[in-house]
Coordinates of C-alpha atoms and ligand atoms in Angstrom, one line a residue:
M1 CA 14.8 27.3 7.3
Q2 CA 12.6 29.8 9.2
A3 CA 9.7 28.9 11.4
N4 CA 7.3 30.4 8.8
D5 CA 8.6 27.8 6.2
H6 CA 6.8 25.2 8.3
E7 CA 3.6 27.2 7.5
A8 CA 4.5 27.0 3.7
M9 CA 5.0 23.2 4.0
F10 CA 1.7 22.9 5.8
R11 CA 0.0 24.9 3.2
A12 CA 1.5 23.0 0.2
V13 CA 0.0 19.7 1.6
V14 CA -3.3 21.3 2.6
D15 CA -3.6 22.7 -1.0
G16 CA -2.4 19.4 -2.5
D17 CA 0.3 21.3 -4.4
V18 CA 2.8 18.6 -5.3
A19 CA 5.2 20.9 -7.1
R20 CA 5.3 23.3 -4.2
A21 CA 5.8 20.5 -1.7
R22 CA 8.7 19.2 -3.8
A23 CA 10.3 22.6 -4.0
L24 CA 10.0 23.1 -0.3
A25 CA 11.3 19.7 0.4
M26 CA 14.4 20.3 -1.8
E27 CA 15.0 23.6 0.0
L28 CA 14.6 21.9 3.4
A29 CA 17.0 19.1 2.4
E30 CA 19.7 21.7 1.6
A31 CA 19.2 23.8 4.8
H32 CA 21.0 23.2 8.0
G33 CA 18.0 23.1 10.3
D34 CA 16.0 20.7 12.4
L35 CA 14.8 18.5 9.5
L36 CA 12.7 16.3 11.7
A37 CA 10.9 19.1 13.5
A38 CA 10.2 20.7 10.0
V39 CA 8.7 17.4 8.7
E40 CA 6.5 17.0 11.8
Q41 CA 5.4 20.7 12.1
G42 CA 5.2 21.4 8.4
F43 CA 4.3 18.5 6.1
A44 CA 2.9 16.1 8.7
A45 CA 0.8 18.9 10.3
G46 CA -0.5 19.6 6.8
I47 CA -1.7 16.0 6.2
R48 CA -3.4 16.0 9.6
R49 CA -5.3 19.1 8.7
V50 CA -6.3 17.5 5.4
G51 CA -7.7 14.6 7.5
E52 CA -9.7 17.1 9.6
L53 CA -11.1 18.9 6.6
W54 CA -12.2 15.5 5.2
E55 CA -13.9 14.7 8.5
E56 CA -15.6 18.1 8.5
G57 CA -17.0 17.5 5.0
E58 CA -14.9 20.4 3.6
Y59 CA -12.7 18.1 1.5
F60 CA -13.7 15.1 -0.6
L61 CA -11.7 12.1 -1.8
P62 CA -9.8 14.0 -4.6
E63 CA -8.5 16.6 -2.2
L64 CA -7.6 13.9 0.3
V65 CA -5.7 11.9 -2.3
Q66 CA -4.0 15.1 -3.6
G67 CA -2.9 16.1 -0.1
A68 CA -1.5 12.6 0.4
E69 CA 0.3 12.9 -2.9
A70 CA 1.9 16.1 -1.9
M71 CA 3.0 14.6 1.4
K72 CA 4.4 11.5 -0.2
A73 CA 6.3 13.6 -2.9
A74 CA 7.9 15.7 -0.1
M75 CA 8.9 12.6 1.9
E76 CA 10.4 10.9 -1.2
L77 CA 12.7 13.8 -1.7
L78 CA 13.6 14.1 2.0
R79 CA 14.4 10.4 2.5
P80 CA 18.1 10.7 1.5
A81 CA 18.6 13.9 3.5
L82 CA 17.0 12.2 6.5
K83 CA 19.2 9.2 6.1
A84 CA 22.3 11.4 5.8
N85 CA 21.2 13.2 8.9
R86 CA 22.1 10.3 11.0
G87 CA 25.8 10.9 10.0
G88 CA 26.4 7.4 8.7
A89 CA 25.9 5.8 12.1
P90 CA 25.6 2.0 11.9
A91 CA 22.0 0.7 12.1
R92 CA 21.1 0.5 15.7
A93 CA 18.5 -2.1 15.7
G94 CA 16.0 -3.7 13.4
V95 CA 12.4 -2.6 13.4
V96 CA 9.7 -4.5 11.6
I97 CA 6.8 -2.1 10.8
G98 CA 3.5 -2.4 9.2
T99 CA -0.2 -1.4 9.3
V100 CA -2.2 -4.2 10.8
R101 CA -4.5 -6.6 8.8
G102 CA -7.7 -5.1 7.4
D103 CA -6.3 -1.6 7.6
L104 CA -5.1 0.3 4.5
H105 CA -4.0 3.6 6.2
D106 CA -0.3 3.9 5.5
I107 CA 0.6 7.6 5.6
G108 CA 1.3 7.8 9.4
K109 CA 3.0 4.4 9.4
G110 CA 5.2 5.6 6.4
L111 CA 6.2 8.7 8.4
V112 CA 7.1 6.7 11.4
A113 CA 9.2 4.3 9.2
T114 CA 11.0 7.2 7.5
L115 CA 11.9 8.9 10.8
L116 CA 13.1 5.7 12.4
A117 CA 15.3 5.0 9.4
A118 CA 16.6 8.6 9.6
H119 CA 17.6 7.8 13.2
G120 CA 19.7 4.8 12.3
F121 CA 17.2 2.0 12.8
E122 CA 17.2 -0.8 10.2
V123 CA 13.6 -0.6 9.1
H124 CA 11.7 -3.4 7.4
D125 CA 8.5 -1.9 6.2
L126 CA 5.8 -4.5 5.3
G127 CA 3.3 -2.0 4.1
S128 CA -0.4 -2.1 5.0
D129 CA -3.0 -4.8 5.7
V130 CA -0.2 -7.0 7.1
P131 CA -1.1 -10.4 8.5
L132 CA 0.2 -11.3 12.0
D133 CA 2.4 -14.1 10.8
A134 CA 4.2 -11.7 8.3
F135 CA 5.3 -9.5 11.3
V136 CA 6.5 -12.5 13.2
T137 CA 8.3 -14.2 10.2
R138 CA 10.1 -11.0 9.3
A139 CA 11.1 -10.3 12.9
R140 CA 12.5 -13.9 13.0
E141 CA 14.4 -13.4 9.7
T142 CA 15.9 -10.1 10.6
G143 CA 16.5 -10.6 14.4
S144 CA 14.6 -7.3 14.9
R145 CA 14.2 -5.9 18.4
I146 CA 11.0 -4.0 17.7
V147 CA 7.8 -5.0 16.0
A148 CA 5.9 -1.8 15.3
A149 CA 2.2 -1.9 14.3
S150 CA 0.0 1.0 13.2
A151 CA -3.8 0.9 13.3
L152 CA -6.1 3.8 12.3
L153 CA -9.5 2.1 12.8
T154 CA -11.2 1.1 16.0
T155 CA -12.1 -2.1 14.3
T156 CA -8.5 -3.0 13.4
M157 CA -6.6 -1.9 16.5
T158 CA -7.6 -5.2 18.2
A159 CA -5.1 -6.8 15.8
Q160 CA -2.4 -5.1 17.9
R161 CA -3.4 -7.2 20.9
D162 CA -3.3 -10.3 18.7
L163 CA 0.2 -9.3 17.5
V164 CA 1.5 -9.0 21.1
R165 CA 0.3 -12.5 21.7
A166 CA 1.7 -13.8 18.5
V167 CA 5.1 -12.3 19.1
D168 CA 5.2 -13.7 22.7
A169 CA 4.1 -17.1 21.5
A170 CA 6.8 -17.2 18.8
G171 CA 9.5 -17.0 21.5
L172 CA 11.9 -15.3 19.1
P173 CA 15.6 -15.2 20.1
S174 CA 15.8 -11.4 19.6
R175 CA 12.9 -11.1 22.1
P176 CA 11.3 -8.2 20.2
R177 CA 8.9 -5.8 21.9
V178 CA 5.8 -4.4 20.3
L179 CA 5.4 -0.7 19.6
V180 CA 1.9 0.5 18.7
G181 CA 0.5 3.7 17.4
G182 CA -2.3 5.3 15.3
A183 CA -5.1 7.7 16.0
P184 CA -7.5 5.4 18.0
T185 CA -4.6 4.0 20.2
S186 CA -3.4 5.4 23.5
E187 CA -1.1 4.7 26.4
A188 CA -3.9 3.0 28.3
W189 CA -4.6 0.7 25.3
A190 CA -0.9 -0.2 25.0
A191 CA -0.7 -0.9 28.7
E192 CA -3.8 -3.1 28.5
I193 CA -2.3 -5.3 25.7
G194 CA 1.3 -5.3 27.0
A195 CA 2.8 -3.1 24.3
T196 CA 4.5 0.3 24.2
H197 CA 2.7 3.3 22.8
A198 CA 3.9 6.3 20.7
E199 CA 1.7 9.3 20.0
N200 CA 3.4 10.5 16.8
A201 CA 6.3 9.9 14.5
L202 CA 8.8 12.0 16.4
S203 CA 7.9 10.4 19.8
A204 CA 8.0 7.0 18.1
V205 CA 11.7 7.6 17.5
K206 CA 12.3 8.5 21.1
V207 CA 10.3 5.6 22.4
A208 CA 12.0 3.2 20.1
E209 CA 15.4 4.5 21.2
A210 CA 14.4 3.8 24.8
M211 CA 13.1 0.4 23.9
V212 CA 16.5 -0.8 22.6
R213 CA 18.7 1.1 25.1
Ligands
LIG301 CO1 -9.8 6.6 6.6 N1 -10.6 6.7 8.3 N2 -11.0 5.1 6.1 N3 -9.0 6.6 4.8 N4 -9.0 8.1 7.1 C1 -10.0 7.6 9.3 C2 -8.9 6.9 10.1 C3 -11.2 8.1 10.2 C4 -10.9 8.5 11.6 C5 -12.0 9.2 9.4 C6 -13.4 9.5 9.9 O1 -14.3 8.9 9.5 N5 -13.4 10.4 10.9 C7 -12.1 6.8 10.1 C8 -11.9 5.8 11.3 C9 -13.0 5.8 12.3 C10 -12.7 4.8 13.4 O2 -12.4 3.7 13.2 N6 -12.8 5.3 14.6 C11 -11.8 6.2 8.8 C12 -12.6 5.3 8.0 C13 -13.9 5.0 8.7 C14 -12.2 4.8 6.8 C15 -13.0 3.8 5.9 C16 -13.7 2.6 6.7 C17 -13.9 4.6 5.1 C18 -14.9 3.8 4.3 O3 -14.5 3.1 3.3 N7 -16.2 3.8 4.7 C19 -11.9 3.2 5.0 C20 -11.2 2.0 5.6 C21 -10.2 1.3 4.6 C22 -9.4 0.3 5.3 O4 -8.4 0.7 5.9 N8 -9.8 -0.9 5.3 C23 -10.9 4.4 5.0 C24 -10.1 4.7 3.9 C25 -9.3 5.8 3.8 C26 -8.5 6.2 2.5 C27 -8.1 5.0 1.7 C28 -9.4 7.1 1.7 C29 -7.4 7.1 3.1 C30 -6.1 6.3 3.5 C31 -5.0 6.5 2.4 C32 -3.7 5.9 2.9 O5 -3.3 5.9 4.0 N9 -2.9 5.5 1.9 C33 -8.0 7.5 4.5 C34 -7.5 8.6 5.2 C35 -6.5 9.5 4.6 C36 -8.1 8.9 6.5 C37 -7.8 10.2 7.4 C38 -8.6 11.3 6.8 C39 -6.4 10.6 7.5 C40 -5.4 9.5 8.0 C41 -4.0 10.1 7.8 O6 -3.3 9.7 6.9 N10 -3.6 11.0 8.7 C42 -8.4 9.7 8.8 C43 -8.9 10.8 9.6 C44 -7.9 11.3 10.6 O7 -7.0 10.6 11.0 N11 -8.1 12.5 11.0 C45 -9.2 8.5 8.4 C46 -2.3 11.7 8.6 C47 -1.2 10.8 9.3 C48 0.1 11.5 9.3 O8 -1.6 10.7 10.7 O9 -2.2 8.2 10.4 O10 -2.8 9.5 12.5 P1 -1.9 9.3 11.4 O11 -0.4 8.9 12.0 C49 0.2 9.7 13.0 C50 -0.1 9.2 14.4 O12 -1.3 8.5 14.5 C51 1.1 8.3 14.7 O13 2.2 9.0 14.0 C52 1.7 9.5 12.8 C53 2.4 10.8 12.5 O14 2.5 11.7 13.5 N12 1.2 6.9 14.3 C54 2.0 6.1 14.9 C55 0.5 6.3 13.3 N13 0.9 5.0 13.2 C56 1.9 4.9 14.2 C57 2.6 3.8 14.6 C58 3.5 3.9 15.7 C59 3.6 5.1 16.3 C60 2.9 6.2 16.0 O15 4.3 2.9 16.1 C61 4.2 1.7 15.5

């Protein structure tokens, strides 16, 4: 894969071209390159641009949904290659992940979940609009070391604070730590609520690795 293929992946998502996104994903899966960097700089960069165009009033809901479809189609195809990428290493540690209650944004969370799985984590994805007790219950059931919560709205990010408190109060034997992310969150926010922050999906992998080391 060449650097300019990242541009083609970016374009396929921005244009909402599902067939092109699939074709590029298949090509990428067969190539011996940096799969994760290609995902982040190609497809993920594309969906971020779609978001900007929506905010700028250039795109409306159909284009937004179409861009998300192209992104999801590519990630569907890449999942096996991303898993194989980890070289059959045993799962390192459990991660329970979800988007917090009241929040339906799941594209970024899905990307984080996929890349964590690709790096050997055992990922338990609860989806979006996840109540606090569901995170805690699944962490208890699976003995997960990380509870990861995404929030895209300023009105829902406060649930991350409640989650830290709920996890602490549950006193789970695996003593999970909380990882937070999503556009309105920051290092400062995470420090304030007693969590760990990751800026994007690739850094979430590095941060999660450091958390279980
Ligand atoms: Co909404 N939305 N949305 N939306 N939406 C935003 C977030 C917004 C910034 C747009 C805007 O108005 N400027 C705005 C929030 C404003 C705010 O609170 N400050 C907003 C709003 C207001 C709303 C509604 C309230 C609109 C309405 O109905 N009036 C509504 C809320 C619904 C709800 O959740 N209850 C709503 C609805 C929707 C759609 C359903 C149409 C759709 C979501 C579809 C879906 O996810 N299935 C949608 C979308 C697509 C967006 C934007 C355009 C794009 C989000 C996205 O997918 N980005 C967004 C504007 C924007 O972000 N520029 C917007 C691509 C994705 C790859 O990036 O999610 O940031 P992101 O994830 C990144 C990082 O943040 C990080 O890594 C990811 C990959 O690098 N990350 C983590 C994310 N989670 C992480 C977790 C981690 C670590 C890193 O560890 C646990």
